[in-house]
Structures are given as structure tokens and as C-alpha cells.
Coordinates of C-alpha atoms and ligand atoms in Angstrom, one line a residue:
X1 CA 15.9 3.9 -19.6
X2 CA 14.3 1.4 -20.9
X3 CA 12.9 -1.4 -18.5
X4 CA 13.2 -5.0 -18.9
X5 CA 11.4 -7.1 -16.9
X6 CA 10.1 -7.0 -13.0
X7 CA 12.7 -9.1 -11.5
X8 CA 11.9 -8.7 -7.7
X9 CA 9.3 -7.0 -5.8
X10 CA 9.8 -5.9 -2.1
X11 CA 8.0 -4.4 0.3
X12 CA 9.5 -1.0 -0.8
X13 CA 11.5 -1.9 -4.0
X14 CA 10.8 -3.0 -7.3
X15 CA 13.9 -4.7 -9.2
X16 CA 13.9 -4.9 -12.8
X17 CA 15.9 -6.1 -15.6
X18 CA 18.5 -3.5 -17.1
X19 CA 19.9 -2.3 -20.6
X20 CA 22.5 -4.6 -19.6
X21 CA 23.5 -8.1 -19.1
X22 CA 24.3 -7.9 -16.1
X23 CA 22.4 -4.4 -14.7
X24 CA 19.0 -3.9 -12.4
X25 CA 17.2 -1.4 -11.9
X26 CA 16.0 -0.3 -8.9
X27 CA 13.0 2.0 -7.8
X28 CA 12.0 2.8 -4.4
X29 CA 8.3 3.2 -3.3
X30 CA 6.8 5.3 -1.7
X31 CA 5.2 1.8 0.4
X32 CA 6.3 1.0 4.0
X33 CA 5.3 -1.5 5.9
X34 CA 5.9 -3.3 9.4
X35 CA 5.5 -6.5 11.3
X36 CA 6.0 -8.1 7.6
X37 CA 3.1 -6.4 6.2
X38 CA 0.9 -6.2 8.9
X39 CA 0.8 -2.7 9.2
X40 CA 1.2 -0.5 5.4
X41 CA 1.1 2.8 4.3
X42 CA 2.0 4.8 1.6
X43 CA 4.5 8.1 2.5
X44 CA 4.2 10.4 -0.1
X45 CA 7.7 11.4 -1.3
X46 CA 9.7 8.5 0.9
X47 CA 10.8 6.8 -2.5
X48 CA 12.0 9.9 -3.5
X49 CA 14.2 10.7 -0.4
X50 CA 15.3 7.4 -0.4
X51 CA 17.0 7.9 -3.5
X52 CA 19.2 10.0 -2.6
X53 CA 20.3 9.4 0.7
X54 CA 21.5 5.6 -1.0
X55 CA 23.3 7.1 -3.7
X56 CA 24.8 9.9 -1.4
X57 CA 25.8 7.1 1.1
X58 CA 26.3 4.4 -1.1
X59 CA 28.8 6.2 -3.0
X60 CA 30.5 8.0 0.0
X61 CA 31.3 4.4 0.9
X62 CA 32.5 3.7 -2.5
X63 CA 35.2 6.0 -2.2
X64 CA 36.5 4.6 0.9
X65 CA 37.0 0.9 -0.9
X66 CA 34.2 -0.6 -0.8
X67 CA 32.2 -2.0 -4.0
X68 CA 29.0 -1.7 -3.8
X69 CA 26.2 -2.5 -6.8
X70 CA 25.2 0.9 -7.5
X71 CA 26.6 2.0 -10.8
X72 CA 24.3 5.7 -10.6
X73 CA 21.5 7.4 -9.8
X74 CA 18.5 7.0 -13.2
X75 CA 16.0 9.3 -11.8
X76 CA 14.6 10.4 -9.4
X77 CA 13.2 7.2 -8.1
X78 CA 15.7 4.5 -10.4
X79 CA 18.9 3.5 -9.8
X80 CA 20.7 1.3 -11.8
X81 CA 22.4 -1.0 -10.5
X82 CA 24.9 -4.5 -10.9
X83 CA 22.3 -7.2 -10.0
X84 CA 24.1 -9.7 -7.3
X85 CA 23.8 -12.7 -5.9
X86 CA 22.5 -11.4 -3.0
X87 CA 23.3 -13.4 0.5
X88 CA 20.2 -14.4 2.6
X89 CA 21.2 -12.4 5.1
X90 CA 20.6 -9.5 7.5
X91 CA 23.4 -7.9 9.1
X92 CA 23.1 -5.1 11.5
X93 CA 25.3 -2.9 13.3
X94 CA 24.3 -1.4 16.4
X95 CA 25.9 1.6 18.9
X96 CA 23.2 2.2 20.9
X97 CA 20.7 -0.6 22.5
X98 CA 17.3 0.5 21.4
X99 CA 14.2 -2.0 19.1
X100 CA 14.9 -6.0 19.4
X101 CA 17.8 -5.7 20.6
X102 CA 16.4 -4.5 24.5
X103 CA 12.6 -6.4 24.1
X104 CA 15.0 -9.3 23.5
X105 CA 17.3 -9.2 26.2
X106 CA 15.8 -6.6 28.9
X107 CA 18.8 -3.8 27.8
X108 CA 17.5 -0.6 29.2
X109 CA 16.7 2.0 26.2
X110 CA 19.2 3.5 24.5
X111 CA 22.6 2.3 26.3
X112 CA 25.9 3.0 24.5
X113 CA 27.4 0.2 23.5
X114 CA 31.1 -0.4 24.9
X115 CA 32.0 -1.1 20.9
X116 CA 29.5 -2.2 17.4
X117 CA 27.7 -5.3 18.1
X118 CA 27.2 -7.2 14.6
X119 CA 24.1 -8.9 14.7
X120 CA 23.2 -11.8 12.0
X121 CA 19.3 -12.5 11.3
X122 CA 18.4 -15.0 8.2
X123 CA 16.2 -12.9 5.1
X124 CA 13.1 -14.8 5.7
X125 CA 9.9 -13.1 5.7
X126 CA 8.1 -15.9 6.6
X127 CA 10.1 -17.2 9.7
X128 CA 10.4 -13.2 9.9
X129 CA 14.1 -12.4 9.2
X130 CA 15.0 -14.6 12.9
X131 CA 18.1 -13.9 15.0
X132 CA 20.7 -16.5 14.2
X133 CA 24.4 -17.0 14.7
X134 CA 27.8 -17.6 12.9
X135 CA 27.1 -21.8 13.1
X136 CA 24.2 -21.0 11.6
X137 CA 25.3 -19.4 8.3
X138 CA 28.6 -21.9 7.9
X139 CA 26.4 -24.9 8.8
X140 CA 23.5 -24.1 6.1
X141 CA 26.2 -22.6 3.7
X142 CA 24.6 -19.5 3.7
X143 CA 27.3 -17.4 3.5
X144 CA 31.7 -19.2 3.8
X145 CA 33.9 -18.4 6.7
X146 CA 36.1 -16.2 4.9
X147 CA 32.9 -13.7 3.1
X148 CA 31.7 -13.3 6.4
X149 CA 34.6 -12.5 8.0
X150 CA 35.3 -10.2 5.2
X151 CA 32.4 -8.3 5.1
X152 CA 32.4 -8.4 9.0
X153 CA 35.1 -6.1 8.6
X154 CA 33.2 -4.5 6.3
X155 CA 30.6 -3.5 8.7
X156 CA 32.8 -2.3 11.0
X157 CA 34.6 0.0 8.4
X158 CA 30.6 1.9 7.1
X159 CA 29.7 1.7 10.2
X160 CA 32.4 4.4 11.3
X161 CA 32.5 6.3 7.7
X162 CA 28.6 6.0 8.5
X163 CA 28.5 7.4 12.2
X164 CA 31.1 10.7 11.5
X165 CA 29.4 11.5 8.6
X166 CA 25.9 12.3 10.6
X167 CA 27.3 13.3 14.2
X168 CA 29.0 16.2 11.3
X169 CA 25.6 17.4 10.9
X170 CA 23.9 16.7 14.6
X171 CA 22.5 12.9 14.4
X172 CA 23.4 9.4 16.1
X173 CA 23.4 6.7 13.9
X174 CA 21.6 4.6 16.4
X175 CA 21.8 1.7 13.9
X176 CA 21.6 0.2 10.9
X177 CA 20.9 -2.8 8.3
X178 CA 23.2 -3.9 5.3
X179 CA 23.1 -6.3 3.5
X180 CA 25.6 -8.0 0.8
X181 CA 25.9 -10.2 -2.6
X182 CA 28.4 -11.8 -4.5
X183 CA 29.2 -10.5 -8.1
X184 CA 31.7 -11.6 -11.1
X185 CA 34.7 -9.9 -11.4
X186 CA 36.8 -11.2 -14.4
X187 CA 36.6 -14.7 -13.4
X188 CA 37.0 -13.9 -9.5
X189 CA 34.3 -13.5 -7.0
X190 CA 34.0 -10.6 -5.1
X191 CA 31.7 -9.1 -2.4
X192 CA 29.4 -5.9 -2.9
X193 CA 27.1 -3.4 -0.5
X194 CA 23.9 -4.4 -2.0
X195 CA 20.2 -2.3 -1.3
X196 CA 20.1 0.7 0.2
X197 CA 20.9 2.8 2.9
X198 CA 18.7 5.0 4.4
X199 CA 15.8 6.3 6.8
X200 CA 14.4 2.8 6.3
X201 CA 17.3 1.0 7.1
X202 CA 19.0 3.0 9.9
X203 CA 18.3 4.5 13.6
X204 CA 19.2 8.4 13.5
X205 CA 18.7 10.4 16.7
X206 CA 19.3 13.7 16.8
X207 CA 22.1 14.4 18.7
X208 CA 20.3 17.0 21.4
X209 CA 16.8 16.4 21.4
X210 CA 16.9 12.2 20.4
X211 CA 14.3 12.9 17.9
X212 CA 13.8 10.3 15.9
X213 CA 14.7 10.8 12.4
X214 CA 13.9 7.4 10.9
X215 CA 11.7 4.9 9.9
X216 CA 10.6 4.3 13.8
X217 CA 8.5 7.4 13.2
X218 CA 6.2 4.6 11.2
X219 CA 7.0 2.0 13.1
X220 CA 5.4 4.0 16.2
X221 CA 3.2 6.3 14.9
X222 CA 4.8 9.6 15.8
X223 CA 3.7 11.1 13.0
X224 CA 5.7 13.1 10.0
X225 CA 7.7 11.0 8.5
X226 CA 8.4 12.2 4.9
X227 CA 9.3 15.6 7.3
X228 CA 12.0 13.5 9.3
X229 CA 13.7 12.1 6.0
X230 CA 13.7 15.2 4.7
X231 CA 15.8 16.6 7.2
X232 CA 18.2 13.8 7.1
X233 CA 18.8 14.9 3.5
X234 CA 18.7 18.6 4.2
X235 CA 21.6 17.9 6.8
X236 CA 23.4 15.7 4.3
X237 CA 23.5 18.7 2.2
X238 CA 21.6 16.4 -0.3
X239 CA 19.0 18.6 -0.8
X240 CA 18.0 22.6 -0.9
X241 CA 17.5 23.8 1.9
X242 CA 13.4 24.9 1.5
X243 CA 13.1 21.8 -1.3
X244 CA 9.9 20.5 0.1
X245 CA 9.3 17.1 -1.5
X246 CA 6.2 15.6 0.0
X247 CA 2.5 17.1 -1.4
X248 CA 1.5 20.4 0.6
X249 CA -1.4 19.8 2.3
X250 CA -3.5 22.8 3.7
X251 CA -5.8 21.3 6.8
X252 CA -9.3 23.0 7.9
X253 CA -9.4 26.2 7.8
X254 CA -9.4 27.3 11.6
X255 CA -11.1 30.1 13.6
X256 CA -8.9 32.2 14.7
X257 CA -9.5 34.1 18.1
X258 CA -7.9 37.5 18.3
X259 CA -9.3 38.6 21.9
X260 CA -6.4 35.5 23.3
Ligands
5GP1 P1 15.3 -4.3 15.0 O1 16.2 -5.3 14.7 O2 15.9 -3.2 16.2 O3 14.1 -4.4 14.6 O4 16.2 -3.5 13.5 C1 17.3 -3.0 14.1 C2 18.0 -2.1 12.7 O5 17.5 -2.3 11.6 C3 17.1 -1.2 12.4 O6 18.2 0.5 11.9 C4 16.3 -1.4 11.5 O7 15.7 0.2 10.8 C5 17.1 -2.6 10.3 N1 16.7 -3.5 10.4 C6 16.3 -4.7 10.5 N2 15.5 -5.6 9.7 C7 14.8 -4.7 8.9 C8 14.3 -4.9 7.9 O8 13.6 -6.3 7.5 N3 13.7 -4.0 7.2 C9 14.4 -2.7 7.2 N4 14.4 -1.6 6.3 N5 15.3 -2.3 8.1 C10 15.4 -3.7 8.9

């Protein structure tokens, strides 16, 4: 499918104009960044996996009655999407305390929350996506109160659905980030889930070992980043048991001491 001009390039994705008015092509890169671009790397195969995982999750969310920007996956790295007016907010949903929540408030890492906690950040790289209150959103017109109420409801439904989906494959959904946008449908404004849902935007821990299967492997230099993303895709049944998306790299040959 022919891509139009580049509309936006982010840390992990590029959006191009799509074939028809109001559509776009979302391209998943292998690049990964942390601390607002201070730490950068390329994780070979990550874009391919995130494309597939996000397609799977957004299609399922659509089936529970929440509209998303995804029209269809086009190929290994690209999706056809509806272009929406992105609401400049990140909606963070937490089930277990970790990450910035524990740093900010001194809560013990791993504390299970009594109910899901929704936090809001203002999407602004220069300011480091600061945490904000609902009052800031209303005061600065980033979203209307009615939109916010609807999005909060969507966040909780998506959390319930995703917690169940991941639990079923032995993964705890610790927290995740969602983005939403506005679109017009027959003259009526509607809210669509946008962006992506993948191990780049969620924290996922193995139920038994608590092994991290998400972007924290990169953030905390734990290694095996693409293998963790592959594990998530395999458990969700998206990729075949023995598929290996990353390039096979052979280490230096080692001398084996047969006497040991
Ligand atoms: P925290 O606030 O603890 O750093 O992140 C909470 C959750 O939201 C994590 O699952 C994290 O991956 C996700 N998240 C928050 N901000 C961003 C962001 O700017 N980009 C991505 N990819 N994920 C984010």
C-alpha cells in the first residue's frame, strides 16, 4: 500500500498519510528510548512483535465495544489506522505499585492496589510528561469533563479485559499507558483508543517467577528484551511456538573442558 507523506515521527513509531482521507499508516520501528531520549537503542524485531501484539489486543478491545483507531494490520511493521485528533494526555492504569509511583510516593514495590488506580500525565516531552490532576485537564481544556468520564470508564473496562487475558497465559498486568483521540462519525464526535498496547506500554510480570516481560528489561538493562516480547506473543498465541523473530547471533566459540 502506498504511503503518503510523513505526518509524525515518535520514539518508536512513524505515522504516514494513508491511502484515503482520514486514514494513516502506523509504522513500528525497532528503536527504543528511555528518560526522554537520553538512553537509546535498537532492539531488532521489536517493531514486528509490537505490531502483532498491539493488533491482537486492539482487535479484542474493539470486540468488547470500545472503538479503536485500528482498521487493519497491513504487513510486518505497518497498520492502517484512522487518523484522530490525539488528546494530549497519557492515561496510566495501575494494578500493582511499581515504577514512578513507588519512586514518587515511597510505596513498597509490588504492593497490590485495592482497586485500579488511574493517573494522568500531560504528553509533553520537553516537560517530561508531568503527572497532572483532573482539574488541570479541565482548566487547560485538554479534554472535557464528559470525555474524561467516558475515557475513565474505558480505562477500567480495558484493564478488566486485559487483566483476564494476561492472567489466562500466566502474566500479571502490573500497569499500562493508554492514549485516546477524537474522531468524527456521521457528524458526531467519538472517542477512539489510539496509539498501541504492547510490552513497550505495559508492565507484564510472569505470575510465578515475577520475571519482567516488558520494556523494563531495556530500562533496567536486564537483557533479552526481544526474547521477552516474543514470550508475550507466544503465550498470547500470536506467534508460533518455535518462531524466532530476532536475528540469530552466535557468540565466540568457547573451549569445552570435557573432564569437568
Ligand atoms: P511509570 O509512570 O511507572 O514510569 O509508567 C507506568 C506505565 O505506563 C508503564 O507500563 C509504562 O510502560 C507506561 N508509560 C508511561 N509513560 C510512557 C511513555 O511515555 N511511553 C511508553 N511507551 N510507556 C509509558
